[in-house]
Short mmCIF file of C-alpha atoms in Angstrom, two decimals:
data_model
loop_
_atom_site.label_atom_id
_atom_site.label_comp_id
_atom_site.label_asym_id
_atom_site.label_seq_id
_atom_site.Cartn_x
_atom_site.Cartn_y
_atom_site.Cartn_z
CA MET A 1 -28.12 -58.93 42.68
CA THR A 2 -29.10 -62.54 42.02
CA THR A 3 -32.67 -61.81 43.05
CA ALA A 4 -32.86 -58.84 40.69
CA ALA A 5 -31.44 -60.92 37.85
CA THR A 6 -33.91 -63.70 38.53
CA PHE A 7 -36.79 -61.24 38.51
CA GLN A 8 -35.59 -59.78 35.22
CA GLU A 9 -35.48 -63.26 33.72
CA GLN A 10 -39.04 -63.88 34.85
CA VAL A 11 -40.15 -60.59 33.31
CA LEU A 12 -38.54 -61.60 30.02
CA ARG A 13 -40.25 -65.00 30.23
CA VAL A 14 -43.66 -63.39 30.69
CA CYS A 15 -42.81 -61.03 27.81
CA ALA A 16 -42.17 -64.09 25.68
CA ASP A 17 -45.54 -65.48 26.69
CA ILE A 18 -47.20 -62.20 25.72
CA ARG A 19 -45.31 -62.18 22.42
CA GLU A 20 -46.33 -65.76 21.74
CA HIS A 21 -49.92 -64.88 22.54
CA ALA A 22 -49.81 -61.91 20.18
CA HIS A 23 -48.11 -63.82 17.37
CA SER A 24 -49.63 -67.27 17.34
CA ASP A 25 -52.73 -67.41 19.53
CA THR A 26 -55.18 -69.36 17.43
CA SER A 27 -56.94 -71.21 20.23
CA ALA A 28 -60.70 -71.03 20.44
CA THR A 29 -61.93 -69.17 23.51
CA ILE A 30 -65.24 -67.98 24.93
CA ASP A 31 -65.91 -65.31 27.50
CA LEU A 32 -68.82 -63.78 29.38
CA SER A 33 -68.81 -60.25 30.78
CA ILE A 34 -70.90 -57.19 31.53
CA HIS A 35 -70.78 -54.60 28.76
CA ASP A 36 -72.71 -51.97 30.70
CA THR A 37 -75.40 -51.83 33.39
CA SER A 38 -78.06 -53.32 31.11
CA ARG A 39 -76.29 -55.47 28.49
CA LEU A 40 -74.71 -58.88 28.95
CA GLU A 41 -71.93 -59.71 26.49
CA TRP A 42 -70.56 -63.05 25.38
CA THR A 43 -67.74 -63.46 22.90
CA ALA A 44 -66.29 -66.34 20.92
CA ILE A 45 -62.96 -66.49 19.11
CA VAL A 46 -63.05 -68.98 16.23
CA PRO A 47 -59.71 -69.87 14.57
CA LEU A 48 -59.59 -69.72 10.79
CA ASP A 49 -58.46 -73.34 10.61
CA THR A 50 -61.85 -74.45 11.99
CA PRO A 51 -64.42 -73.16 9.50
CA ASP A 52 -67.48 -74.93 10.98
CA TYR A 53 -68.59 -74.08 14.50
CA GLU A 54 -71.65 -73.71 16.72
CA LEU A 55 -72.16 -71.30 19.61
CA GLU A 56 -74.95 -71.96 22.10
CA VAL A 57 -75.98 -69.74 25.00
CA GLU A 58 -78.65 -70.62 27.54
CA LEU A 59 -79.87 -68.03 30.06
CA GLU A 60 -82.41 -68.79 32.79
CA LEU A 61 -84.81 -66.09 33.94
CA PRO A 62 -86.77 -66.16 37.21
CA ALA A 63 -90.34 -67.35 37.09
CA SER A 64 -91.62 -64.00 38.36
CA ALA A 65 -90.21 -62.19 35.33
CA ALA A 66 -91.84 -62.45 31.94
CA ALA A 67 -89.52 -63.25 29.06
CA PRO A 68 -89.54 -60.84 26.10
CA GLU A 69 -91.90 -61.69 23.26
CA ASN A 70 -89.30 -60.87 20.62
CA PRO A 71 -85.74 -61.43 21.90
CA TRP A 72 -84.21 -60.25 18.63
CA THR A 73 -85.05 -56.64 19.42
CA HIS A 74 -82.70 -56.82 22.43
CA MET A 75 -79.78 -58.51 20.63
CA GLN A 76 -76.74 -56.84 19.07
CA SER A 77 -74.22 -58.88 17.05
CA LEU A 78 -70.76 -57.83 15.89
CA ALA A 79 -67.79 -59.57 14.30
CA ARG A 80 -64.18 -58.60 13.72
CA LEU A 81 -60.92 -60.15 12.66
CA GLU A 82 -58.27 -61.10 15.19
CA ALA A 83 -54.98 -59.85 13.78
CA ASN A 84 -51.74 -61.77 13.96
CA GLU A 85 -49.09 -59.25 14.97
CA ALA A 86 -46.32 -61.38 13.50
CA ASN A 87 -47.74 -60.86 10.00
CA LEU A 88 -48.49 -57.17 10.42
CA ARG A 89 -46.07 -54.67 8.94
CA PRO A 90 -46.96 -51.21 10.25
CA ASP A 91 -44.06 -49.66 8.33
CA ASP A 92 -45.10 -50.88 4.88
CA GLY A 93 -46.76 -47.57 4.04
CA SER A 94 -50.28 -48.93 4.38
CA LEU A 95 -52.73 -47.00 6.53
CA ASP A 96 -54.84 -50.10 7.06
CA ALA A 97 -51.85 -52.15 8.26
CA LEU A 98 -50.92 -49.39 10.72
CA GLN A 99 -54.44 -49.40 12.16
CA ARG A 100 -54.44 -53.19 12.53
CA HIS A 101 -51.07 -52.99 14.26
CA ALA A 102 -52.46 -50.42 16.70
CA VAL A 103 -55.36 -52.72 17.58
CA ALA A 104 -53.01 -55.69 18.03
CA VAL A 105 -50.87 -53.78 20.54
CA ALA A 106 -53.99 -52.64 22.41
CA SER A 107 -55.20 -56.24 22.49
CA ARG A 108 -51.88 -57.26 24.02
CA LEU A 109 -52.39 -54.71 26.81
CA ALA A 110 -55.91 -56.01 27.37
CA TRP A 111 -54.57 -59.57 27.61
CA SER A 112 -52.05 -58.50 30.26
CA SER A 113 -54.78 -56.69 32.15
CA ALA A 114 -56.90 -59.86 32.14
CA GLY A 115 -53.97 -61.87 33.52
CA PHE A 116 -53.46 -59.33 36.30
CA THR A 117 -57.17 -59.50 37.16
CA ARG A 118 -57.14 -63.30 37.27
CA HIS A 119 -54.31 -63.30 39.80
CA CYS A 120 -56.17 -60.73 41.90
CA GLU A 121 -59.14 -63.10 41.92
CA ARG A 122 -56.91 -65.87 43.22
CA ILE A 123 -55.68 -63.64 46.03
CA MET A 124 -59.29 -62.88 46.99
CA SER A 125 -59.77 -66.57 47.81
CA PHE A 126 -57.35 -66.27 50.79
CA ALA A 127 -59.87 -64.64 53.09
CA ASP A 128 -59.41 -67.23 55.86
CA ARG A 129 -55.71 -67.98 55.41
CA GLU A 130 -52.45 -66.17 54.81
CA ILE A 131 -51.62 -64.92 51.33
CA PRO A 132 -48.61 -66.67 49.73
CA SER A 133 -45.39 -64.70 49.84
CA GLY A 134 -45.07 -64.68 46.04
CA ALA A 135 -48.44 -63.02 45.36
CA ALA A 136 -47.01 -59.52 45.02
CA HIS A 137 -44.15 -60.87 42.92
CA THR A 138 -46.60 -62.42 40.44
CA LEU A 139 -48.66 -59.25 40.12
CA MET A 140 -45.52 -57.20 39.54
CA LEU A 141 -44.54 -59.61 36.76
CA TRP A 142 -47.72 -58.87 34.83
CA LEU A 143 -47.23 -55.11 35.12
CA ASP A 144 -43.52 -55.05 34.27
CA ALA A 145 -43.88 -57.53 31.43
CA ALA A 146 -46.66 -55.49 29.82
CA LEU A 147 -44.68 -52.25 30.14
CA ALA A 148 -41.44 -53.88 28.96
CA ARG A 149 -43.19 -54.87 25.73
CA PHE A 150 -45.16 -51.65 25.35
CA ASP A 151 -42.44 -49.01 25.65
CA PRO A 152 -40.17 -50.33 22.84
CA THR A 153 -43.19 -50.53 20.55
CA ARG A 154 -44.00 -46.91 21.29
CA ARG A 155 -40.39 -45.83 20.69
CA GLU A 156 -40.36 -47.71 17.39
CA LEU A 157 -43.46 -45.83 16.31
CA ALA A 158 -41.78 -42.50 17.09
CA ARG A 159 -38.64 -43.51 15.17
CA THR A 160 -40.73 -44.52 12.18
CA ASN A 161 -42.48 -41.18 12.18
CA ASP A 162 -39.27 -39.18 12.32
CA ALA A 163 -36.58 -41.09 10.45
CA THR A 164 -34.18 -38.13 10.48
CA ASP A 165 -34.26 -37.68 14.24
CA ALA A 166 -31.75 -39.46 16.48
CA THR A 167 -33.49 -42.59 17.64
CA ASP A 168 -31.53 -42.84 20.87
CA ALA A 169 -32.31 -39.31 22.03
CA THR A 170 -34.56 -39.24 25.04
CA ASP A 171 -36.12 -36.60 27.20
CA ALA A 172 -37.68 -38.77 29.87
CA THR A 173 -37.65 -42.24 31.36
CA ASP A 174 -40.40 -44.75 30.71
CA ALA A 175 -42.48 -46.60 33.27
CA ALA A 176 -40.12 -49.61 33.30
CA GLY A 177 -37.02 -47.48 33.99
CA ALA A 178 -35.72 -47.61 30.39
CA PRO A 179 -35.08 -44.47 28.33
CA ARG A 180 -38.24 -43.18 26.74
CA ALA A 181 -38.32 -41.43 23.41
CA ARG A 182 -40.30 -38.30 22.98
CA GLY A 183 -43.82 -38.71 21.83
CA VAL A 184 -45.00 -39.24 18.30
CA ARG A 185 -46.71 -35.86 18.25
CA GLY A 186 -43.43 -34.17 19.26
CA ALA A 187 -41.56 -36.15 16.64
CA THR A 188 -44.10 -35.16 14.04
CA GLU A 189 -43.82 -31.50 14.84
CA GLY A 190 -40.03 -31.59 14.71
CA SER A 191 -39.74 -33.67 11.57
CA GLY A 192 -38.94 -32.12 8.27
CA ALA A 193 -38.17 -35.33 6.45
CA PRO A 194 -39.58 -35.30 2.95
CA GLY A 195 -41.48 -38.20 1.49
CA ILE A 196 -43.51 -38.98 4.61
CA ASP A 197 -47.16 -39.17 3.75
CA ASP A 198 -49.23 -36.67 5.70
CA ALA A 199 -52.00 -39.18 6.32
CA LEU A 200 -49.56 -41.68 7.84
CA VAL A 201 -48.01 -38.97 10.00
CA ARG A 202 -51.39 -37.97 11.39
CA GLU A 203 -52.39 -41.61 11.81
CA ARG A 204 -49.24 -42.42 13.80
CA ALA A 205 -49.99 -39.50 16.10
CA LEU A 206 -53.48 -40.93 16.64
CA VAL A 207 -51.97 -44.37 17.26
CA ASP A 208 -49.75 -42.98 19.99
CA GLU A 209 -52.67 -41.20 21.67
CA TYR A 210 -54.77 -44.36 21.38
CA TRP A 211 -52.05 -46.46 23.00
CA SER A 212 -51.73 -43.93 25.79
CA ALA A 213 -55.45 -44.15 26.51
CA GLN A 214 -55.30 -47.94 26.48
CA LEU A 215 -52.37 -47.95 28.91
CA VAL A 216 -54.28 -45.65 31.26
CA HIS A 217 -57.22 -48.03 30.88
CA MET A 218 -55.04 -51.01 31.83
CA LEU A 219 -53.63 -49.24 34.89
CA THR A 220 -57.14 -48.18 35.89
CA PHE A 221 -58.33 -51.79 35.83
CA ALA A 222 -55.25 -52.81 37.82
CA ALA A 223 -56.06 -50.23 40.51
CA GLN A 224 -59.70 -51.34 40.49
CA SER A 225 -58.73 -55.00 40.91
CA LEU A 226 -56.43 -54.15 43.80
CA GLY A 227 -59.24 -52.20 45.42
CA GLU A 228 -61.54 -55.21 45.06
CA VAL A 229 -58.92 -57.34 46.80
CA ARG A 230 -58.72 -54.90 49.71
CA ARG A 231 -62.51 -54.86 50.09
CA ALA A 232 -62.75 -58.65 49.92
CA LEU A 233 -60.02 -59.41 52.45
CA PRO A 234 -59.87 -58.34 56.10
CA PRO A 235 -57.17 -55.84 57.13
CA ARG A 236 -54.11 -58.01 57.85
CA GLU A 237 -50.38 -57.58 57.70
CA ASP A 238 -49.94 -60.12 54.90
CA VAL A 239 -52.54 -58.31 52.80
CA GLU A 240 -50.77 -55.01 53.31
CA SER A 241 -47.33 -56.44 52.48
CA ALA A 242 -48.69 -58.07 49.30
CA LEU A 243 -50.64 -55.11 47.93
CA ARG A 244 -48.58 -52.11 48.98
CA PRO A 245 -45.64 -52.62 46.53
CA VAL A 246 -48.00 -53.42 43.67
CA GLU A 247 -50.05 -50.28 44.34
CA GLY A 248 -46.84 -48.29 44.36
CA ARG A 249 -45.85 -49.81 41.03
CA VAL A 250 -49.21 -48.89 39.50
CA PHE A 251 -48.84 -45.36 40.89
CA ASP A 252 -45.36 -44.90 39.37
CA ALA A 253 -46.46 -46.23 35.98
CA LEU A 254 -49.51 -43.98 35.95
CA ALA A 255 -47.43 -40.96 36.99
CA HIS A 256 -45.01 -41.56 34.10
CA GLU A 257 -47.90 -41.91 31.65
CA MET A 258 -49.56 -38.73 32.92
CA ARG A 259 -46.30 -36.86 32.37
CA TYR A 260 -46.03 -38.35 28.88
CA ARG A 261 -49.55 -37.22 28.06
CA ARG A 262 -48.84 -33.72 29.34
CA GLU A 263 -45.63 -33.44 27.30
CA ASN A 264 -47.41 -34.51 24.12
CA GLY A 265 -50.42 -32.25 24.55
CA TYR A 266 -52.97 -34.97 25.22
CA ILE A 267 -55.95 -34.34 27.50
CA ASP A 268 -54.65 -33.78 31.02
CA LEU A 269 -56.27 -35.95 33.69
CA GLU A 270 -54.26 -34.87 36.71
CA ASP A 271 -56.63 -32.08 37.70
CA GLY A 272 -59.45 -34.64 38.12
CA LEU A 273 -62.09 -32.13 37.05
CA PRO A 274 -65.35 -33.58 35.72
CA ALA A 275 -65.01 -31.59 32.51
CA SER A 276 -61.53 -32.99 31.85
CA LEU A 277 -62.62 -36.54 32.61
CA GLU A 278 -65.62 -36.15 30.32
CA ARG A 279 -63.42 -34.89 27.49
CA TYR A 280 -61.00 -37.77 28.08
CA MET A 281 -63.74 -40.41 27.98
CA ALA A 282 -65.22 -38.94 24.81
CA ARG A 283 -61.81 -38.79 23.15
CA SER A 284 -60.93 -42.34 24.21
CA SER A 285 -64.20 -43.61 22.82
CA LEU A 286 -63.59 -41.87 19.49
CA LEU A 287 -60.08 -43.30 19.23
CA LYS A 288 -61.25 -46.80 20.08
CA LYS A 289 -63.97 -46.71 17.44
CA HIS A 290 -61.56 -45.23 14.90
CA PHE A 291 -59.06 -48.07 15.19
CA GLN A 292 -61.37 -50.98 15.83
CA GLU A 293 -63.15 -50.14 12.60
CA ALA A 294 -60.01 -51.44 10.90
CA LEU A 295 -60.92 -55.00 11.91
CA PHE A 296 -64.70 -54.97 12.26
CA LEU A 297 -66.74 -56.63 9.55
CA GLU A 298 -69.88 -55.23 7.99
CA PRO A 299 -73.10 -57.02 9.01
CA ASP A 300 -75.37 -58.17 6.20
CA GLY A 301 -78.21 -60.47 7.25
CA TYR A 302 -81.94 -60.94 7.18
CA ARG A 303 -84.72 -62.60 9.12
CA VAL A 304 -86.03 -65.78 7.55
CA HIS A 305 -89.60 -64.73 8.39
CA ASP A 306 -89.29 -61.61 6.23
CA ARG A 307 -88.06 -63.59 3.23
CA LEU A 308 -90.59 -66.43 3.52
CA HIS A 309 -93.66 -64.51 4.64
CA THR A 310 -94.87 -63.57 1.16
CA TRP A 311 -94.24 -66.99 -0.37
CA VAL A 312 -95.74 -68.93 2.53
CA SER A 313 -98.81 -66.66 2.61
CA SER A 314 -99.35 -67.13 -1.11
CA LEU A 315 -98.99 -70.91 -0.91
CA VAL A 316 -101.37 -71.26 2.03
CA ALA A 317 -103.88 -68.88 0.40
CA ILE A 318 -103.90 -71.05 -2.74
CA VAL A 319 -104.55 -74.21 -0.70
CA ALA A 320 -107.29 -72.55 1.35
CA GLY A 321 -108.87 -71.04 -1.77
CA MET A 322 -108.94 -74.43 -3.51
CA TRP A 323 -110.59 -75.99 -0.45
CA ALA A 324 -113.24 -73.26 -0.32
CA PHE A 325 -113.86 -73.40 -4.08
CA VAL A 326 -114.58 -77.15 -4.00
CA TRP A 327 -117.11 -76.77 -1.20
CA GLN A 328 -118.73 -73.83 -2.98
CA LEU A 329 -119.29 -76.03 -6.04
CA VAL A 330 -120.89 -78.69 -3.86
CA LEU A 331 -123.22 -76.22 -2.18
CA LEU A 332 -124.18 -74.53 -5.47
CA ARG A 333 -125.02 -77.90 -7.06
CA ASP A 334 -127.23 -78.91 -4.13
CA HIS A 335 -128.87 -75.47 -4.07
CA SER A 336 -129.70 -75.48 -7.79
CA ALA A 337 -131.33 -78.92 -7.40
CA THR A 338 -133.63 -77.55 -4.72
CA ALA A 339 -134.02 -74.01 -6.01
CA SER A 340 -137.84 -74.32 -6.01
CA ARG A 341 -137.86 -74.71 -2.25
CA VAL A 342 -136.91 -71.29 -0.87
CA SER A 343 -137.27 -71.59 2.85
CA TRP A 344 -134.90 -72.92 5.49
CA GLY A 345 -132.68 -74.43 2.81
CA LEU A 346 -131.34 -70.99 1.81
CA LEU A 347 -130.49 -70.22 5.41
CA VAL A 348 -128.62 -73.53 5.78
CA VAL A 349 -126.67 -72.85 2.58
CA SER A 350 -125.72 -69.37 3.86
CA ILE A 351 -124.51 -70.78 7.14
CA PHE A 352 -122.43 -73.41 5.37
CA ALA A 353 -120.95 -70.79 3.06
CA GLY A 354 -119.98 -68.61 6.05
CA CYS A 355 -118.34 -71.59 7.74
CA ILE A 356 -116.42 -72.36 4.57
CA TYR A 357 -115.01 -68.83 4.34
CA ALA A 358 -114.16 -68.79 8.08
CA THR A 359 -112.42 -72.16 7.75
CA ARG A 360 -110.49 -70.87 4.77
CA GLU A 361 -109.10 -67.97 6.79
CA ARG A 362 -108.28 -70.31 9.64
CA ILE A 363 -106.46 -72.66 7.28
CA LYS A 364 -104.40 -69.72 6.07
CA GLU A 365 -103.39 -68.69 9.59
CA VAL A 366 -102.65 -72.20 10.87
CA GLY A 367 -100.85 -73.24 7.70
CA ARG A 368 -98.68 -70.15 7.67
CA ALA A 369 -97.76 -70.59 11.34
CA TRP A 370 -97.07 -74.31 10.86
CA ILE A 371 -94.79 -73.85 7.86
CA GLU A 372 -92.88 -70.93 9.39
CA GLY A 373 -92.52 -72.83 12.68
CA ARG A 374 -91.03 -75.83 10.89
CA VAL A 375 -88.65 -73.60 8.93
CA HIS A 376 -87.54 -71.85 12.13
CA ARG A 377 -87.11 -75.16 13.93
CA PHE A 378 -85.17 -77.03 11.27
CA TYR A 379 -83.41 -74.10 9.60
CA ALA A 380 -83.11 -70.80 11.52
CA HIS A 381 -84.86 -67.64 12.63
CA ARG A 382 -82.23 -65.37 11.14
CA VAL A 383 -79.37 -65.59 8.64
CA ALA A 384 -76.37 -63.49 9.62
CA ARG A 385 -73.53 -62.65 7.27
CA TYR A 386 -70.46 -60.49 7.83
CA ARG A 387 -68.58 -59.01 4.91
CA ALA A 388 -65.12 -57.51 4.71
CA PRO A 389 -65.24 -53.74 4.13
CA ALA A 390 -64.24 -52.51 0.69
CA ARG A 391 -61.03 -51.00 2.12
CA MET A 392 -60.01 -54.54 3.22
CA LEU A 393 -61.19 -56.53 0.21
CA PRO A 394 -62.50 -54.68 -2.85
CA GLY A 395 -64.94 -57.52 -3.55
CA ARG A 396 -66.46 -57.26 -0.05
CA ASP A 397 -66.21 -61.02 0.39
CA VAL A 398 -68.42 -62.77 2.94
CA LEU A 399 -66.10 -63.97 5.71
CA VAL A 400 -68.73 -65.31 8.13
CA SER A 401 -72.17 -66.74 7.44
CA ALA A 402 -74.38 -68.19 10.14
CA ARG A 403 -77.87 -69.39 10.95
CA GLU A 404 -79.24 -68.12 14.25
CA SER A 405 -82.19 -69.20 16.37
CA PHE A 406 -83.69 -67.86 19.58
CA ASP A 407 -85.99 -70.22 21.49
CA ARG A 408 -87.90 -69.75 24.73
CA THR A 409 -88.95 -72.72 26.85
CA ASP A 410 -90.37 -73.29 30.33
CA ILE A 411 -88.31 -75.55 32.58
CA ALA A 412 -88.69 -76.95 36.10
CA ARG A 413 -85.90 -76.74 38.66
CA PRO A 414 -85.68 -78.25 42.16
CA ASP A 415 -86.81 -76.04 44.99
CA ALA A 416 -83.78 -74.02 46.05
CA ALA A 417 -84.97 -74.03 49.68
CA ASP A 418 -85.26 -77.83 49.74
CA GLU A 419 -82.80 -79.36 47.31
CA GLY A 420 -83.78 -82.90 48.31
CA ALA A 421 -87.41 -82.47 47.31
CA ASP A 422 -88.84 -84.33 44.33
CA VAL A 423 -88.95 -82.14 41.23
CA ALA A 424 -92.24 -83.69 40.19
CA LEU A 425 -93.85 -82.67 43.47
CA VAL A 426 -92.08 -79.42 44.39
CA ALA A 427 -90.53 -77.50 41.51
CA GLN A 428 -89.80 -73.92 40.57
CA ARG A 429 -90.73 -72.75 37.12
CA HIS A 430 -88.11 -70.91 35.11
CA THR A 431 -87.95 -69.50 31.61
CA ALA A 432 -84.90 -70.48 29.56
CA LEU A 433 -83.74 -68.36 26.63
CA ARG A 434 -81.62 -70.44 24.25
CA PHE A 435 -79.58 -68.76 21.53
CA VAL A 436 -77.92 -70.92 18.86
CA HIS A 437 -75.46 -69.59 16.29
CA ARG A 438 -74.34 -72.12 13.65
CA GLY A 439 -71.59 -70.48 11.66
CA LYS A 440 -69.17 -71.13 8.82
CA LEU A 441 -66.03 -69.18 7.99
CA ARG A 442 -65.58 -68.33 4.32
CA SER A 443 -62.81 -66.77 2.22
CA VAL A 444 -60.27 -68.01 4.75
CA ASP A 445 -57.29 -67.44 2.44
CA ALA A 446 -58.27 -63.81 1.93
CA ALA A 447 -58.57 -63.31 5.69
CA ARG A 448 -55.13 -64.83 6.25
CA LYS A 449 -53.62 -62.41 3.73
CA LEU A 450 -54.91 -59.60 5.95
CA GLY A 451 -52.86 -61.00 8.84
CA ALA A 452 -55.85 -62.52 10.65
CA THR A 453 -55.73 -65.77 12.57
CA ALA A 454 -59.29 -65.92 13.91
CA VAL A 455 -62.67 -64.24 13.95
CA ARG A 456 -64.03 -62.73 17.14
CA GLU A 457 -67.82 -62.59 17.40
CA LEU A 458 -69.51 -60.42 20.03
CA PHE A 459 -73.12 -60.69 21.15
CA ARG A 460 -74.78 -58.23 23.51
CA TYR A 461 -78.18 -58.90 25.00
CA ASP A 462 -80.19 -56.14 26.69
CA LEU A 463 -81.77 -57.25 29.97
CA SER A 464 -83.24 -53.85 30.92
CA PRO A 465 -86.90 -55.03 30.50
CA LEU A 466 -86.21 -57.59 33.24
CA PHE A 467 -85.11 -55.02 35.82
CA GLN A 468 -88.50 -53.31 35.95
CA GLN A 469 -90.11 -56.55 37.15
CA LEU A 470 -87.72 -57.14 40.07
CA HIS A 471 -88.22 -56.21 43.71
CA ASP A 472 -86.60 -53.21 45.36
CA GLU A 473 -82.83 -53.32 45.45
CA VAL A 474 -82.54 -52.97 49.24
CA LYS A 475 -84.74 -54.57 51.89
CA PRO A 476 -84.62 -53.56 55.59
CA VAL A 477 -83.52 -56.21 58.08
CA ALA A 478 -83.73 -55.81 61.89
CA LEU A 479 -80.46 -56.36 63.77
CA LEU A 480 -79.49 -56.17 67.44
CA ASP A 481 -77.29 -53.32 68.69
CA THR A 482 -75.92 -54.88 71.88
CA LYS A 483 -74.05 -51.77 72.98
CA ARG A 484 -77.18 -49.61 73.09
CA ARG A 485 -79.56 -52.52 73.66
CA ALA A 486 -81.64 -51.37 70.70
CA VAL A 487 -82.80 -52.64 67.37
CA ARG A 488 -81.24 -51.14 64.26
CA LEU A 489 -82.22 -51.56 60.64
CA ALA A 490 -79.70 -52.59 58.02
CA GLY A 491 -80.18 -52.55 54.28
CA ALA A 492 -79.88 -56.03 52.76
CA PRO A 493 -79.28 -56.14 49.00
CA ARG A 494 -82.00 -57.97 47.06
CA LEU A 495 -80.19 -59.59 44.17
CA TYR A 496 -81.13 -62.30 41.69
CA ARG A 497 -78.85 -64.94 40.22
CA LEU A 498 -79.37 -66.06 36.65
CA PRO A 499 -77.48 -69.19 35.52
CA VAL A 500 -75.77 -68.90 32.14
CA ARG A 501 -74.08 -71.57 30.04
CA VAL A 502 -71.98 -70.77 26.96
CA THR A 503 -70.85 -73.63 24.71
CA LEU A 504 -68.62 -73.40 21.64
CA THR A 505 -68.37 -76.50 19.42
CA LEU A 506 -65.69 -76.54 16.73
CA GLY A 507 -65.61 -78.87 13.76
CA SER A 508 -67.92 -81.68 12.75
CA ARG A 509 -69.79 -83.79 15.26
CA ARG A 510 -67.45 -86.77 14.93
CA ARG A 511 -64.32 -84.72 15.59
CA ALA A 512 -65.78 -81.87 17.57
CA ARG A 513 -63.86 -79.79 20.09
CA VAL A 514 -66.00 -78.29 22.81
CA ARG A 515 -65.39 -75.25 25.00
CA GLU A 516 -67.90 -74.65 27.79
CA LEU A 517 -68.30 -71.84 30.30
CA THR A 518 -70.85 -71.81 33.12
CA ALA A 519 -71.44 -68.73 35.25
CA VAL A 520 -74.06 -66.88 37.23
CA VAL A 521 -75.18 -63.36 36.34
CA VAL A 522 -76.06 -61.29 39.41
CA VAL A 523 -78.70 -58.61 38.71
CA GLY A 524 -80.62 -56.10 40.78
CA LYS A 525 -83.26 -53.48 40.36
CA LYS A 526 -80.74 -50.98 38.95
CA GLY A 527 -79.09 -53.33 36.49
CA LEU A 528 -76.33 -55.90 36.12
CA VAL A 529 -74.04 -56.21 39.13
CA ARG A 530 -71.41 -58.84 38.30
CA VAL A 531 -70.76 -62.20 36.70
CA GLU A 532 -69.66 -65.00 39.03
CA ARG A 533 -67.96 -68.26 38.17
CA PRO A 534 -69.12 -71.39 40.02
CA SER A 535 -65.80 -71.52 41.87
CA GLY A 536 -66.52 -68.17 43.46
CA GLY A 537 -64.32 -65.99 41.29
CA THR A 538 -65.65 -62.84 39.71
CA ILE A 539 -65.38 -61.82 36.08
CA PHE A 540 -64.83 -58.06 36.07
#
């Protein structure tokens, strides 16, 4: 009994940590992950109390692969507000507030999923020693704490949607063992309470379905992380005793959620048919886009080259034209003084005139490139701005403005096969792509009135042109088969490791706070494989 009480206290403590994270997390964070098989994603969360910041990303490409000529064509940038759940009031009759509340709850589930994954990564480091006895206990804490916070929120949504129904009536039990209220869709169908706006009723039903999909997503990642642990560790008794109860807990939670989805008429996944899974993925994607639009900002930027091209071309053309005009006057004066001698002099004048016009065009090209290069170097390649949608702020205020640059340089690294060799004598050439984003948060007071505490910026870079230049994914390697006294061929994966460094600097240079993340992106012929931390952990 004491053990059960202690475990319950620990669950409540983790719930408090999750609540504190959801209510007052204003710390600056950076992250690096794989968005899909071809796009690398890095994110930065900038608190509203730090308006000036700089994000720098440096990615090294192998020497055998040519860097893209125009990196901007492979870049996608997004920005959204990070909502503070403590300031959100989903019951205030506002559709926008309800949508922001839905995203905040989904973000809380994602945060719990990330904590579960981090602890699975720690367990994977015990390949050569016994797993601690409290490993399963810690993983169970993350699951039970997330569910203990999620189920009351869902019941509150159902009670809000059907104020006339008995709030304590239940027809099932939730995943944490507590009574579970019937779904929002069931409450909606059975509600005859007047005065409830139809749009809010429909939106709450969508919120419930969205939360259900996010919970299935969290449990899917938990099962995937546990599977990674099993594949990374050898079959041992301590591994089995640590993972078996957690896998059972994930199974029970998923079974309860599947029953909840079936009772509320959501897409059934239990049959496992490809058609059902395809419908579920399409529906989940639509719901995610529907609710995340409540916090995403509208991009509004331009490339500096497009704005300056006409003015720079005109300025350089004027300078080149003045230079050519002066030399034309000189040649015409000399030619009129010797007009009586029409022989080789006319040919010389024609040659000089041709050189003058050619030099004029060259001055235009070099001058334009020089001015634009200086502007790009000391100012930016692109100006990015993100505005609040009209449904958030009628004036569509600019909340984020930034100057962005993308540079490509050749660097020399020590020979990986001989780390002690002199770089000047033996070096490997690499191409470094450096992305710099110097931003400033604006209209901070207006963003705080929306319940936001920070701005999350997402950047996705497409590396698919690199994959075509890599070697085959699998190379044959000869191995000895001692039992048959024969040689067998095994497929060895041919992977490449690309170092990445992400740095976020907050505030002015004198009082700057720096967050830095270094990792290695593992790629192959078919796309991105994983992102590894230097310590050996894997970012899933």
